[in-house]
Amino acid sequence: MRTLFALCAAAATAFPAILSAETAPTEVSFSEYGEVFESLTGVPGDPEEGYKSAVSRGAGNCVACHTAQGWSQEQFPGDVGPELTGVGARYEPAQIRGILVNAKHTFPETVMPAFYNVSNLYRPGDGYTGKAAKSPDVTVLTAQQIEDILALLLTFTEE
């Protein structure tokens, strides 16, 4: 009986880890057009956490380059990138995920950073420059942060 209980406890502990296994940056599969169809984590994104990452200078800092009705109250939104209001109605989730992971697969000439990539990098600022060379698994955002920002952007459906 103790053995059965120990096995059940071990399975209960391991099962969530299996369900939420992250796709490594080097294992992300892009379609011909840059979409990433599979979730990077298997865990749904949280729009509230996505907002925190999108407006945080220490994370995605999307607000530095993009304006969006969803963060119009934030100070100093940028205008380098396209307006994101309505992006959830214009693009499919796989397209947005691909752009967040590495926009170069969709827009080869973009200056948008690759947020979940460890090779052929364009990284903004000194905070990220050279980090991949020191640690090959350092990404700007985690896989879950990508899924969270995706969930946030999918709420931006009104033009």
Coordinates of N, CA, C and O in Angstrom, one line a residue:
M1 N 0.8 -1.2 0.0 CA 0.0 0.0 0.0 C 0.9 1.3 0.0 O 0.6 2.2 -0.7
R2 N 2.0 1.2 0.8 CA 2.9 2.4 0.9 C 3.5 2.6 -0.5 O 3.7 3.7 -0.9
T3 N 3.8 1.5 -1.2 CA 4.5 1.6 -2.5 C 3.5 2.3 -3.5 O 3.9 3.2 -4.3
L4 N 2.2 1.9 -3.4 CA 1.2 2.4 -4.3 C 1.1 3.9 -4.0 O 1.0 4.7 -5.0
F5 N 1.0 4.3 -2.8 CA 0.9 5.7 -2.4 C 2.1 6.5 -2.9 O 2.0 7.6 -3.4
A6 N 3.3 5.9 -2.7 CA 4.5 6.6 -3.2 C 4.5 6.8 -4.7 O 4.9 7.9 -5.2
L7 N 4.1 5.8 -5.4 CA 4.0 5.9 -6.9 C 3.0 7.0 -7.3 O 3.2 7.8 -8.2
C8 N 1.8 7.0 -6.6 CA 0.8 8.0 -6.9 C 1.3 9.4 -6.6 O 1.1 10.4 -7.4
A9 N 2.0 9.6 -5.5 CA 2.6 10.9 -5.1 C 3.6 11.3 -6.1 O 3.6 12.5 -6.6
A10 N 4.4 10.4 -6.6 CA 5.5 10.7 -7.6 C 4.8 11.1 -8.9 O 5.2 12.1 -9.5
A11 N 3.8 10.4 -9.3 CA 3.1 10.7 -10.6 C 2.4 12.1 -10.5 O 2.5 12.9 -11.4
A12 N 1.8 12.4 -9.3 CA 1.1 13.7 -9.2 C 2.1 14.8 -9.2 O 1.8 15.9 -9.7
T13 N 3.3 14.6 -8.7 CA 4.3 15.6 -8.7 C 4.9 15.8 -10.1 O 5.1 16.9 -10.6
A14 N 5.1 14.7 -10.9 CA 5.7 14.8 -12.2 C 4.7 15.2 -13.3 O 5.1 15.9 -14.2
F15 N 3.5 14.9 -13.1 CA 2.5 15.1 -14.2 C 2.4 16.6 -14.6 O 2.4 16.9 -15.7
P16 N 2.2 17.6 -13.6 CA 2.2 19.0 -14.0 C 3.4 19.4 -14.8 O 3.3 20.2 -15.7
A17 N 4.6 18.9 -14.4 CA 5.8 19.3 -15.1 C 5.8 18.8 -16.6 O 6.2 19.4 -17.5
I18 N 5.2 17.6 -16.8 CA 5.1 17.1 -18.1 C 4.1 17.9 -18.9 O 4.3 18.3 -20.1
L19 N 3.0 18.3 -18.3 CA 2.0 19.1 -19.0 C 2.5 20.5 -19.4 O 2.1 21.1 -20.4
S20 N 3.4 21.1 -18.6 CA 3.8 22.4 -18.8 C 5.3 22.4 -19.3 O 6.0 23.4 -19.1
A21 N 5.7 21.4 -20.0 CA 7.1 21.3 -20.5 C 7.3 22.4 -21.5 O 6.5 22.6 -22.4
E22 N 8.4 23.2 -21.3 CA 8.7 24.3 -22.2 C 9.4 23.8 -23.4 O 10.2 22.9 -23.4
T23 N 9.1 24.4 -24.5 CA 9.8 24.2 -25.8 C 11.1 25.1 -25.7 O 11.0 26.3 -25.4
A24 N 12.2 24.5 -25.8 CA 13.5 25.2 -25.8 C 13.6 26.2 -27.0 O 13.0 25.9 -28.0
P25 N 14.2 27.3 -26.8 CA 14.3 28.3 -27.9 C 14.8 27.7 -29.2 O 14.4 28.0 -30.3
T26 N 15.8 26.7 -29.1 CA 16.3 26.1 -30.3 C 15.4 25.0 -30.9 O 15.7 24.6 -32.0
E27 N 14.3 24.7 -30.2 CA 13.4 23.7 -30.7 C 12.1 24.2 -31.2 O 11.2 23.5 -31.6
V28 N 12.0 25.6 -31.2 CA 10.7 26.2 -31.7 C 10.6 25.9 -33.2 O 11.6 26.1 -34.0
S29 N 9.4 25.5 -33.6 CA 9.2 25.2 -35.0 C 8.4 26.3 -35.7 O 7.2 26.5 -35.3
F30 N 8.9 26.9 -36.7 CA 8.3 28.0 -37.5 C 7.7 27.4 -38.8 O 8.4 26.6 -39.4
S31 N 6.6 27.9 -39.2 CA 6.0 27.6 -40.5 C 6.8 28.4 -41.6 O 7.6 29.2 -41.3
E32 N 6.5 28.1 -42.8 CA 7.0 28.8 -43.9 C 6.8 30.3 -43.8 O 7.7 31.1 -44.2
Y33 N 5.7 30.7 -43.2 CA 5.4 32.2 -43.1 C 5.7 32.7 -41.7 O 5.3 33.9 -41.4
G34 N 6.4 32.0 -40.8 CA 6.8 32.5 -39.5 C 5.9 32.2 -38.4 O 6.2 32.6 -37.2
E35 N 4.8 31.5 -38.6 CA 3.9 31.1 -37.5 C 4.5 30.1 -36.6 O 5.3 29.3 -37.1
V36 N 4.2 30.2 -35.3 CA 4.5 29.1 -34.3 C 3.2 28.6 -33.8 O 2.5 29.2 -33.0
F37 N 2.8 27.4 -34.3 CA 1.5 26.9 -34.0 C 1.3 26.3 -32.7 O 0.3 26.3 -32.1
E38 N 2.4 25.7 -32.1 CA 2.4 25.1 -30.8 C 2.7 26.0 -29.7 O 3.6 26.8 -29.8
S39 N 1.9 25.9 -28.6 CA 2.2 26.7 -27.4 C 3.7 26.3 -27.0 O 4.1 25.2 -27.1
L40 N 4.4 27.3 -26.4 CA 5.7 27.1 -26.0 C 5.7 26.4 -24.6 O 6.8 25.9 -24.2
T41 N 4.6 26.4 -23.9 CA 4.6 25.9 -22.6 C 3.5 24.8 -22.3 O 3.5 24.1 -21.4
G42 N 2.4 24.8 -23.2 CA 1.3 24.0 -22.9 C 0.4 24.6 -21.9 O -0.6 24.0 -21.5
V43 N 0.7 25.7 -21.4 CA -0.1 26.4 -20.3 C -0.7 27.7 -20.9 O 0.1 28.5 -21.6
P44 N -2.0 27.9 -20.8 CA -2.6 29.1 -21.4 C -1.9 30.4 -20.8 O -1.5 30.4 -19.7
G45 N -1.8 31.4 -21.7 CA -1.3 32.6 -21.2 C -2.2 33.4 -20.3 O -3.4 33.2 -20.4
D46 N -1.7 34.3 -19.5 CA -2.5 35.1 -18.6 C -2.3 36.6 -19.1 O -1.2 37.1 -19.0
P47 N -3.4 37.2 -19.6 CA -3.3 38.5 -20.1 C -2.8 39.5 -19.0 O -2.1 40.5 -19.4
E48 N -3.1 39.4 -17.8 CA -2.7 40.3 -16.7 C -1.2 40.2 -16.6 O -0.5 41.2 -16.4
E49 N -0.6 39.0 -16.6 CA 0.8 38.8 -16.5 C 1.5 39.3 -17.8 O 2.6 39.9 -17.8
G50 N 0.8 39.1 -19.0 CA 1.3 39.6 -20.2 C 1.4 41.2 -20.2 O 2.4 41.7 -20.7
Y51 N 0.4 41.8 -19.6 CA 0.5 43.3 -19.5 C 1.7 43.7 -18.7 O 2.4 44.6 -19.1
K52 N 1.9 43.0 -17.6 CA 3.1 43.3 -16.7 C 4.4 43.2 -17.5 O 5.3 44.1 -17.5
S53 N 4.5 42.2 -18.3 CA 5.7 42.0 -19.2 C 5.8 43.0 -20.3 O 6.9 43.5 -20.6
A54 N 4.6 43.3 -20.9 CA 4.6 44.3 -22.0 C 5.0 45.7 -21.6 O 5.6 46.4 -22.5
V55 N 4.7 46.1 -20.4 CA 5.0 47.5 -20.0 C 6.2 47.6 -19.1 O 6.6 48.7 -18.8
S56 N 6.8 46.5 -18.8 CA 8.0 46.5 -17.9 C 9.3 46.7 -18.7 O 9.5 45.9 -19.6
R57 N 10.1 47.6 -18.3 CA 11.4 47.9 -18.9 C 12.3 46.7 -18.7 O 13.2 46.5 -19.5
G58 N 12.1 45.9 -17.6 CA 12.9 44.8 -17.4 C 12.5 43.5 -18.0 O 13.1 42.5 -17.9
A59 N 11.4 43.6 -18.8 CA 10.9 42.4 -19.5 C 10.7 42.7 -21.0 O 11.7 43.1 -21.6
G60 N 9.5 42.6 -21.5 CA 9.3 42.8 -22.9 C 9.4 44.2 -23.4 O 9.9 44.5 -24.4
N61 N 8.9 45.1 -22.5 CA 9.0 46.5 -22.8 C 8.4 46.9 -24.2 O 8.9 47.7 -24.9
C62 N 7.3 46.2 -24.5 CA 6.6 46.5 -25.8 C 6.2 47.9 -25.9 O 6.2 48.5 -27.0
V63 N 5.9 48.5 -24.8 CA 5.4 49.9 -24.8 C 6.5 50.9 -25.3 O 6.2 52.0 -25.7
A64 N 7.7 50.5 -25.3 CA 8.8 51.4 -25.7 C 8.7 51.6 -27.2 O 9.2 52.7 -27.7
C65 N 8.2 50.7 -28.0 CA 8.1 50.8 -29.4 C 6.7 50.9 -30.0 O 6.5 51.3 -31.1
H66 N 5.7 50.4 -29.2 CA 4.4 50.3 -29.8 C 3.4 51.1 -28.9 O 3.5 51.1 -27.7
T67 N 2.4 51.6 -29.6 CA 1.2 52.2 -28.9 C 0.1 51.1 -29.0 O 0.1 50.3 -29.9
A68 N -0.8 51.2 -28.0 CA -2.0 50.3 -28.0 C -3.0 50.9 -27.1 O -2.7 51.4 -26.1
Q69 N -4.2 50.7 -27.5 CA -5.3 51.2 -26.6 C -5.2 50.5 -25.3 O -5.6 51.1 -24.3
G70 N -4.8 49.3 -25.3 CA -4.7 48.5 -24.1 C -3.7 49.0 -23.0 O -3.7 48.6 -21.9
W71 N -2.8 49.9 -23.4 CA -1.9 50.5 -22.5 C -1.7 52.0 -22.7 O -0.7 52.6 -22.4
S72 N -2.8 52.6 -23.1 CA -2.8 54.0 -23.4 C -2.5 54.9 -22.1 O -2.0 56.0 -22.3
Q73 N -2.7 54.4 -20.9 CA -2.4 55.1 -19.7 C -0.9 55.1 -19.4 O -0.5 55.8 -18.5
E74 N -0.1 54.3 -20.0 CA 1.3 54.2 -19.7 C 2.0 55.4 -20.3 O 1.7 55.9 -21.4
Q75 N 3.1 55.9 -19.6 CA 3.8 57.0 -20.1 C 4.8 56.7 -21.2 O 5.3 55.6 -21.2
F76 N 4.9 57.6 -22.1 CA 5.9 57.5 -23.2 C 5.9 56.3 -24.1 O 6.9 55.6 -24.3
P77 N 4.7 55.9 -24.6 CA 4.6 54.8 -25.5 C 5.4 55.2 -26.8 O 5.4 56.4 -27.2
G78 N 6.1 54.2 -27.4 CA 6.9 54.5 -28.6 C 6.0 54.4 -29.9 O 4.9 54.0 -29.9
D79 N 6.7 54.9 -30.9 CA 6.0 54.8 -32.2 C 6.9 54.2 -33.3 O 6.7 54.5 -34.5
V80 N 7.9 53.5 -32.9 CA 8.8 52.8 -33.9 C 8.1 51.6 -34.5 O 8.2 51.4 -35.7
G81 N 7.4 50.9 -33.7 CA 6.6 49.7 -34.3 C 5.2 50.1 -34.6 O 4.7 51.2 -34.3
P82 N 4.5 49.2 -35.2 CA 3.1 49.4 -35.6 C 2.2 49.5 -34.3 O 2.5 48.9 -33.3
E83 N 1.1 50.2 -34.5 CA 0.0 50.3 -33.5 C -0.5 48.9 -33.3 O -0.8 48.1 -34.2
L84 N -0.7 48.5 -32.0 CA -1.1 47.2 -31.7 C -2.6 47.1 -31.3 O -3.1 46.0 -31.2
T85 N -3.3 48.2 -31.3 CA -4.7 48.2 -31.1 C -5.4 47.4 -32.2 O -5.1 47.7 -33.4
G86 N -6.2 46.4 -31.9 CA -6.8 45.5 -32.9 C -5.9 44.4 -33.4 O -6.4 43.6 -34.3
V87 N -4.7 44.2 -32.9 CA -3.8 43.2 -33.4 C -4.5 41.8 -33.3 O -4.2 40.9 -34.1
G88 N -5.2 41.6 -32.2 CA -5.9 40.3 -32.0 C -6.9 40.0 -33.0 O -7.3 38.8 -33.2
A89 N -7.4 41.0 -33.7 CA -8.4 40.8 -34.8 C -7.7 40.6 -36.2 O -8.3 40.0 -37.1
R90 N -6.5 41.2 -36.3 CA -5.8 41.2 -37.6 C -5.0 39.9 -37.8 O -4.7 39.5 -38.9
Y91 N -4.5 39.3 -36.7 CA -3.6 38.2 -36.8 C -4.1 37.0 -36.0 O -4.8 37.1 -35.0
E92 N -3.7 35.8 -36.5 CA -4.0 34.6 -35.8 C -3.0 34.4 -34.6 O -1.9 34.9 -34.7
P93 N -3.4 33.6 -33.6 CA -2.5 33.4 -32.5 C -1.1 32.9 -32.9 O -0.1 33.4 -32.4
A94 N -1.1 32.0 -33.8 CA 0.2 31.4 -34.3 C 1.1 32.5 -34.9 O 2.3 32.4 -34.8
Q95 N 0.5 33.4 -35.6 CA 1.2 34.5 -36.2 C 1.8 35.4 -35.2 O 3.0 35.8 -35.3
I96 N 1.0 35.8 -34.2 CA 1.5 36.7 -33.1 C 2.6 36.0 -32.3 O 3.6 36.6 -32.0
R97 N 2.4 34.7 -32.0 CA 3.4 33.9 -31.3 C 4.7 33.9 -32.0 O 5.8 34.1 -31.5
G98 N 4.7 33.7 -33.3 CA 5.9 33.6 -34.2 C 6.6 35.0 -34.2 O 7.8 35.1 -34.1
I99 N 5.8 36.1 -34.2 CA 6.4 37.4 -34.2 C 7.1 37.7 -32.9 O 8.2 38.3 -32.8
L100 N 6.4 37.3 -31.8 CA 7.0 37.5 -30.5 C 8.3 36.7 -30.3 O 9.3 37.2 -29.7
V101 N 8.3 35.4 -30.8 CA 9.5 34.6 -30.6 C 10.6 35.1 -31.4 O 11.7 35.3 -30.9
N102 N 10.4 35.4 -32.7 CA 11.4 35.9 -33.6 C 10.8 36.5 -34.8 O 10.5 35.8 -35.8
A103 N 10.5 37.8 -34.8 CA 9.8 38.5 -35.9 C 10.5 38.4 -37.2 O 9.9 38.6 -38.3
K104 N 11.8 38.1 -37.2 CA 12.6 38.0 -38.5 C 12.0 36.9 -39.4 O 12.2 37.0 -40.6
H105 N 11.3 35.9 -38.9 CA 10.8 34.8 -39.7 C 9.6 35.4 -40.5 O 9.2 34.8 -41.5
T106 N 8.9 36.4 -40.0 CA 7.8 37.0 -40.7 C 8.1 38.3 -41.4 O 7.7 38.5 -42.5
F107 N 8.9 39.1 -40.8 CA 9.4 40.4 -41.3 C 10.9 40.4 -41.3 O 11.5 40.9 -40.3
P108 N 11.5 39.9 -42.4 CA 13.0 39.8 -42.4 C 13.8 41.1 -42.1 O 14.8 41.1 -41.5
E109 N 13.2 42.3 -42.4 CA 13.9 43.6 -42.2 C 13.6 44.3 -40.9 O 14.0 45.4 -40.7
T110 N 12.8 43.6 -40.1 CA 12.4 44.3 -38.8 C 13.5 44.5 -37.9 O 14.5 43.8 -37.9
V111 N 13.3 45.6 -37.0 CA 14.3 45.8 -36.0 C 13.8 45.3 -34.6 O 14.4 45.4 -33.6
M112 N 12.6 44.6 -34.7 CA 12.0 44.1 -33.5 C 12.9 43.0 -32.9 O 13.4 42.1 -33.7
P113 N 13.2 43.0 -31.6 CA 14.1 42.0 -31.1 C 13.4 40.6 -31.1 O 12.2 40.5 -31.1
A114 N 14.3 39.6 -31.2 CA 13.8 38.2 -31.0 C 13.7 38.0 -29.5 O 14.7 37.9 -28.8
F115 N 12.5 37.8 -29.0 CA 12.3 37.7 -27.6 C 12.5 36.3 -27.0 O 12.6 36.1 -25.8
Y116 N 12.5 35.2 -27.9 CA 12.7 33.9 -27.4 C 13.5 33.1 -28.4 O 13.1 32.2 -29.1
N117 N 14.8 33.6 -28.5 CA 15.7 33.1 -29.5 C 17.1 33.2 -28.9 O 17.3 34.1 -28.1
V118 N 18.0 32.3 -29.3 CA 19.4 32.4 -28.8 C 20.4 32.4 -29.9 O 21.6 32.3 -29.6
S119 N 20.0 32.6 -31.2 CA 21.0 32.6 -32.2 C 20.6 33.8 -33.2 O 19.5 34.1 -33.4
N120 N 21.6 34.3 -33.9 CA 21.4 35.4 -34.9 C 20.6 36.5 -34.3 O 19.6 36.9 -34.8
L121 N 21.1 37.0 -33.1 CA 20.3 37.9 -32.3 C 20.4 39.4 -32.7 O 21.5 39.8 -33.1
Y122 N 19.3 40.1 -32.6 CA 19.3 41.5 -32.5 C 18.7 41.8 -31.2 O 17.6 41.5 -30.9
R123 N 19.5 42.4 -30.3 CA 19.1 42.6 -28.9 C 19.2 44.1 -28.6 O 20.2 44.7 -28.9
P124 N 18.1 44.7 -28.0 CA 18.2 46.1 -27.7 C 19.0 46.4 -26.4 O 18.8 45.7 -25.4
G125 N 19.9 47.3 -26.5 CA 20.6 47.8 -25.4 C 21.7 46.9 -24.8 O 21.8 45.8 -25.2
D126 N 22.4 47.5 -23.9 CA 23.6 46.8 -23.3 C 23.1 45.7 -22.4 O 23.9 44.8 -22.1
G127 N 21.9 45.8 -21.9 CA 21.4 44.8 -20.9 C 21.4 43.4 -21.4 O 21.5 42.4 -20.7
Y128 N 21.2 43.2 -22.8 CA 21.1 41.9 -23.4 C 22.3 41.6 -24.3 O 22.5 40.5 -24.6
T129 N 23.0 42.6 -24.8 CA 24.1 42.4 -25.7 C 25.1 41.5 -25.1 O 25.6 41.7 -24.0
G130 N 25.4 40.4 -25.9 CA 26.5 39.5 -25.5 C 26.0 38.4 -24.5 O 26.8 37.5 -24.2
K131 N 24.8 38.5 -23.9 CA 24.4 37.5 -23.0 C 24.3 36.1 -23.6 O 24.7 35.1 -23.0
A132 N 23.9 36.0 -24.8 CA 23.7 34.7 -25.5 C 25.1 34.1 -25.6 O 25.2 32.8 -25.5
A133 N 26.1 34.9 -25.9 CA 27.5 34.3 -26.0 C 28.0 33.7 -24.7 O 28.7 32.7 -24.6
K134 N 27.6 34.4 -23.6 CA 28.0 33.9 -22.2 C 27.1 32.7 -21.8 O 27.6 31.8 -21.1
S135 N 25.9 32.7 -22.1 CA 25.0 31.6 -21.7 C 24.0 31.4 -22.9 O 23.1 32.2 -23.2
P136 N 24.2 30.3 -23.6 CA 23.4 30.0 -24.8 C 21.9 29.8 -24.6 O 21.2 29.8 -25.6
D137 N 21.5 29.8 -23.4 CA 20.0 29.6 -23.2 C 19.3 30.9 -22.6 O 18.2 30.8 -22.2
V138 N 20.0 32.0 -22.7 CA 19.4 33.3 -22.2 C 18.5 33.8 -23.3 O 19.0 34.1 -24.4
T139 N 17.3 34.1 -22.9 CA 16.3 34.7 -23.8 C 15.8 36.0 -23.2 O 15.9 36.1 -21.9
V140 N 15.3 36.9 -24.0 CA 14.8 38.2 -23.4 C 13.6 37.9 -22.5 O 13.4 38.4 -21.4
L141 N 12.7 37.0 -23.0 CA 11.5 36.6 -22.3 C 11.5 35.1 -22.1 O 12.1 34.4 -22.9
T142 N 10.8 34.7 -21.1 CA 10.6 33.2 -20.9 C 9.5 32.7 -21.8 O 8.7 33.5 -22.4
A143 N 9.4 31.4 -22.0 CA 8.3 30.9 -22.8 C 7.0 31.3 -22.3 O 6.1 31.6 -23.0
Q144 N 6.8 31.3 -21.0 CA 5.5 31.6 -20.4 C 5.2 33.1 -20.6 O 4.1 33.5 -20.8
Q145 N 6.2 34.0 -20.5 CA 6.0 35.4 -20.8 C 5.5 35.6 -22.2 O 4.7 36.4 -22.5
I146 N 6.1 34.8 -23.2 CA 5.6 34.9 -24.6 C 4.1 34.5 -24.6 O 3.3 35.2 -25.2
E147 N 3.7 33.4 -24.0 CA 2.3 33.0 -24.0 C 1.4 34.0 -23.3 O 0.3 34.3 -23.7
D148 N 2.0 34.7 -22.2 CA 1.2 35.7 -21.5 C 1.0 37.0 -22.4 O -0.1 37.5 -22.4
I149 N 2.0 37.4 -23.0 CA 1.9 38.6 -23.9 C 1.0 38.2 -25.1 O 0.2 39.1 -25.5
L150 N 1.1 37.0 -25.6 CA 0.2 36.6 -26.7 C -1.3 36.7 -26.2 O -2.2 37.2 -26.9
A151 N -1.5 36.2 -25.0 CA -2.9 36.3 -24.4 C -3.4 37.7 -24.3 O -4.5 38.0 -24.6
L152 N -2.5 38.6 -23.9 CA -2.8 40.0 -23.8 C -3.2 40.6 -25.2 O -4.2 41.2 -25.3
L153 N -2.3 40.3 -26.1 CA -2.5 40.9 -27.5 C -3.8 40.3 -28.1 O -4.5 41.0 -28.9
L154 N -4.2 39.1 -27.8 CA -5.4 38.6 -28.3 C -6.7 39.3 -27.7 O -7.7 39.2 -28.3
T155 N -6.5 40.0 -26.6 CA -7.6 40.8 -26.1 C -7.8 42.1 -26.8 O -8.8 42.8 -26.7
F156 N -6.7 42.5 -27.6 CA -6.8 43.8 -28.4 C -7.5 43.5 -29.7 O -6.9 43.4 -30.8
T157 N -8.8 43.4 -29.7 CA -9.6 43.1 -30.9 C -10.3 44.3 -31.5 O -10.8 44.2 -32.6
E158 N -10.5 45.3 -30.7 CA -11.2 46.5 -31.2 C -10.2 47.5 -31.9 O -9.1 47.7 -31.4
E159 N -10.6 48.0 -33.0 CA -9.8 49.0 -33.7 C -10.0 50.3 -33.2 O -11.0 50.7 -32.7

